XYZ file of C-alpha atoms in Angstrom:
260
model
C -18.252 38.339 1.525
C -15.300 36.349 0.184
C -15.107 32.649 0.925
C -12.204 30.285 0.376
C -12.934 26.590 0.100
C -11.832 24.341 2.922
C -8.444 22.686 2.923
C -8.250 19.093 1.731
C -11.730 17.776 1.080
C -13.397 19.728 3.829
C -11.187 19.884 6.892
C -10.167 23.089 8.605
C -6.764 24.328 9.674
C -5.457 26.556 12.438
C -6.409 30.157 11.842
C -9.391 29.373 9.608
C -12.266 31.876 9.716
C -15.203 30.996 11.995
C -17.578 30.252 9.099
C -15.335 27.598 7.627
C -14.809 26.005 11.031
C -18.556 25.975 11.702
C -19.280 24.353 8.338
C -16.714 21.622 8.971
C -18.030 20.877 12.456
C -21.576 20.487 11.167
C -20.503 18.383 8.202
C -18.394 16.073 10.348
C -21.462 15.293 12.470
C -23.723 14.606 9.510
C -25.573 17.948 9.742
C -25.262 18.668 6.031
C -28.391 20.792 5.693
C -27.308 23.065 8.541
C -23.823 23.381 7.070
C -25.222 24.173 3.624
C -27.549 26.779 5.117
C -24.557 28.655 6.542
C -23.139 28.951 3.025
C -26.381 29.951 1.299
C -25.909 33.741 1.769
C -22.266 33.622 0.676
C -21.592 34.696 -2.900
C -19.087 33.195 -5.299
C -18.180 29.909 -6.919
C -16.153 28.515 -3.999
C -19.080 28.684 -1.590
C -21.534 27.408 -4.215
C -19.311 24.421 -4.967
C -18.816 23.598 -1.319
C -22.530 23.857 -0.650
C -23.105 21.434 -3.518
C -20.508 19.024 -2.146
C -22.216 19.042 1.248
C -25.612 18.245 -0.237
C -24.225 15.537 -2.521
C -22.531 13.925 0.474
C -25.880 14.021 2.266
C -27.406 12.070 -0.639
C -24.658 9.461 -0.470
C -24.914 9.000 3.289
C -28.704 9.176 3.678
C -30.207 8.355 0.267
C -32.298 11.541 0.504
C -32.125 15.162 -0.605
C -31.639 14.617 -4.333
C -33.625 17.700 -5.386
C -31.699 19.945 -2.977
C -28.411 18.639 -4.366
C -29.497 19.103 -7.999
C -30.619 22.674 -7.302
C -27.341 23.516 -5.568
C -25.370 21.907 -8.400
C -27.146 23.942 -11.074
C -26.465 27.099 -9.076
C -22.770 26.198 -8.815
C -22.572 25.474 -12.539
C -24.169 28.857 -13.264
C -21.566 30.848 -11.296
C -18.491 28.879 -12.433
C -16.280 31.220 -14.427
C -12.993 29.437 -15.206
C -11.879 25.921 -16.084
C -11.038 24.992 -12.488
C -14.497 26.007 -11.283
C -16.271 24.362 -14.206
C -14.150 21.240 -13.717
C -15.024 21.124 -10.019
C -18.720 21.516 -10.810
C -18.516 18.690 -13.366
C -16.803 16.525 -10.729
C -19.726 17.136 -8.355
C -22.222 16.281 -11.094
C -20.398 13.043 -11.733
C -20.397 12.213 -8.036
C -24.113 12.913 -7.689
C -24.857 10.691 -10.689
C -22.618 7.984 -9.210
C -24.457 8.161 -5.865
C -27.831 7.879 -7.581
C -26.633 4.824 -9.494
C -24.976 2.855 -6.680
C -27.838 3.529 -4.256
C -30.355 2.293 -6.810
C -32.282 5.571 -7.031
C -31.849 5.990 -10.786
C -29.294 4.604 -13.226
C -27.132 7.583 -14.163
C -23.942 5.667 -14.908
C -23.469 7.255 -18.333
C -23.925 10.720 -16.847
C -21.383 9.935 -14.119
C -18.761 8.844 -16.650
C -19.462 11.784 -18.949
C -19.321 14.387 -16.185
C -16.109 13.016 -14.690
C -14.568 12.874 -18.151
C -15.537 16.510 -18.693
C -13.969 17.384 -15.356
C -10.750 15.634 -16.371
C -10.630 17.681 -19.574
C -11.101 20.953 -17.684
C -8.833 20.454 -14.676
C -5.110 20.890 -15.162
C -2.960 17.884 -14.156
C -1.666 19.851 -11.149
C -5.015 21.382 -10.157
C -6.012 21.062 -6.511
C -9.187 19.191 -7.449
C -7.429 16.536 -9.496
C -6.902 14.093 -6.613
C -10.595 14.151 -5.712
C -11.492 13.609 -9.360
C -9.162 10.611 -9.573
C -10.739 9.142 -6.450
C -14.245 9.521 -7.850
C -13.202 7.965 -11.152
C -11.929 5.066 -9.074
C -15.344 4.733 -7.441
C -17.003 4.522 -10.847
C -14.439 1.980 -12.048
C -14.921 -0.203 -8.964
C -18.637 0.023 -8.272
C -20.152 0.655 -11.700
C -17.682 -0.789 -14.215
C -16.515 -3.564 -11.834
C -12.922 -3.041 -12.946
C -10.643 -3.513 -9.951
C -7.401 -2.781 -11.890
C -8.732 0.549 -13.180
C -10.069 1.426 -9.749
C -6.767 0.623 -8.074
C -4.827 2.779 -10.528
C -7.223 5.699 -10.006
C -7.128 5.349 -6.202
C -3.325 5.305 -6.278
C -3.240 8.492 -8.352
C -5.695 10.062 -5.932
C -3.618 8.914 -2.956
C -0.461 10.434 -4.414
C -2.247 13.669 -5.253
C -3.853 13.921 -1.824
C -0.464 13.378 -0.205
C 1.147 16.058 -2.363
C -1.590 18.622 -1.640
C -2.039 17.772 2.040
C -5.644 16.622 1.566
C -5.810 14.595 4.744
C -9.486 13.653 4.730
C -9.246 12.442 1.135
C -6.359 10.216 2.233
C -8.736 8.492 4.645
C -10.913 7.597 1.664
C -8.072 6.441 -0.573
C -6.593 4.305 2.228
C -9.993 2.712 2.835
C -10.754 1.911 -0.793
C -7.269 0.625 -1.596
C -7.587 -1.563 1.498
C -10.931 -2.843 0.249
C -9.360 -3.955 -3.006
C -6.491 -5.560 -1.102
C -9.001 -7.490 1.013
C -10.722 -8.758 -2.140
C -7.333 -10.055 -3.304
C -6.647 -11.785 0.009
C -3.878 -9.358 1.002
C -4.909 -9.225 4.664
C -1.906 -7.343 6.067
C -2.202 -4.636 3.436
C -5.955 -4.403 3.983
C -5.640 -4.115 7.763
C -2.994 -1.420 7.449
C -5.084 0.626 5.041
C -8.276 0.344 7.077
C -6.390 1.237 10.268
C -4.858 4.320 8.611
C -8.270 5.433 7.374
C -9.736 5.059 10.868
C -6.804 6.884 12.472
C -7.152 9.874 10.167
C -10.906 10.161 10.677
C -10.546 9.986 14.443
C -7.787 12.608 14.432
C -9.825 14.955 12.228
C -13.027 14.399 14.187
C -14.889 13.229 11.066
C -17.486 11.532 13.232
C -19.873 10.590 10.442
C -17.117 8.594 8.736
C -15.809 6.711 11.762
C -18.465 3.970 11.901
C -17.804 2.887 8.275
C -14.063 2.870 8.988
C -14.577 0.714 12.087
C -16.815 -1.692 10.185
C -14.276 -2.023 7.380
C -11.449 -2.765 9.802
C -13.652 -5.302 11.610
C -14.030 -7.177 8.334
C -10.264 -7.613 8.001
C -9.224 -8.713 11.499
C -9.752 -11.991 13.431
C -13.177 -12.321 15.029
C -12.125 -11.640 18.650
C -10.649 -8.291 17.534
C -13.660 -7.530 15.338
C -16.246 -7.705 18.141
C -15.386 -4.408 19.901
C -14.882 -2.663 16.557
C -18.371 -3.598 15.381
C -19.838 -2.693 18.765
C -18.348 0.796 18.599
C -19.477 1.174 14.996
C -23.033 0.268 16.032
C -22.909 2.792 18.882
C -21.829 5.619 16.572
C -24.305 4.558 13.904
C -27.165 4.826 16.395
C -25.787 8.071 17.843
C -25.982 9.654 14.395
C -29.514 8.428 13.764
C -28.701 5.542 11.435
C -26.234 7.349 9.157
C -24.814 6.245 6.787
C -27.928 4.268 5.924
C -26.075 1.736 3.761
C -24.021 0.603 6.772
C -26.987 -0.941 8.616
C -26.667 -4.406 7.063
C -22.958 -4.617 7.903
C -23.534 -3.951 11.598
C -25.987 -6.725 12.412
C -24.334 -8.631 15.261
C -23.508 -12.321 14.859
C -25.634 -14.672 16.969
C -22.920 -14.940 19.614
C -22.920 -11.170 20.072
C -26.674 -10.802 19.999
C -27.385 -13.000 23.010
């Protein structure tokens, strides 16, 4: 059974086969294990890579499932046959190592840098996976190396690449992270615009599991009266999804005035 990877970084398009649509719907609701299970019988590198991506995302959102992700990653590395597939597998390894590091599970910062560097060497400058790689290198620059200028440059490359390739979901991530850097620099208008664009895209795509973080980010960049309903909706979605993403919990504690 042939399988073609999803458009963008996971979204579906009109006319997509039922399997791809089912995987996206499960992923967008945080049902990563169920989505990965649908792909388990499917042969080929594209399905193996997508299954890995699902399980790595589960790690990042829940802080669990590391062994499942490692097993899926090794399987994807084993079936990769060309530079694009090997580069994509290396990108997933770098992202898994990044997640482990930033969530405090195990320091794998060197592995993250090495794997993403290997991916950069394998992927052609115009390869479809290049924008995602640039985004993940930006994450490492911002959250591991603490280098805002390097992160901004990488996010901008990723943003341009995602725009060129029509990777809409990835654009929601690049908007959000560029807005975060703008907020750190005190550029409130730029931050609000970026956070609002990220939220708009996620709502339009139905990426439910990513809407609460987008709402919380926007709430942190607007005046307090506007932030109250944004945080309230973020809390509602967070609870609806069973406390996912786990790292968002501390950001959603209501101020005293809201709690009474």
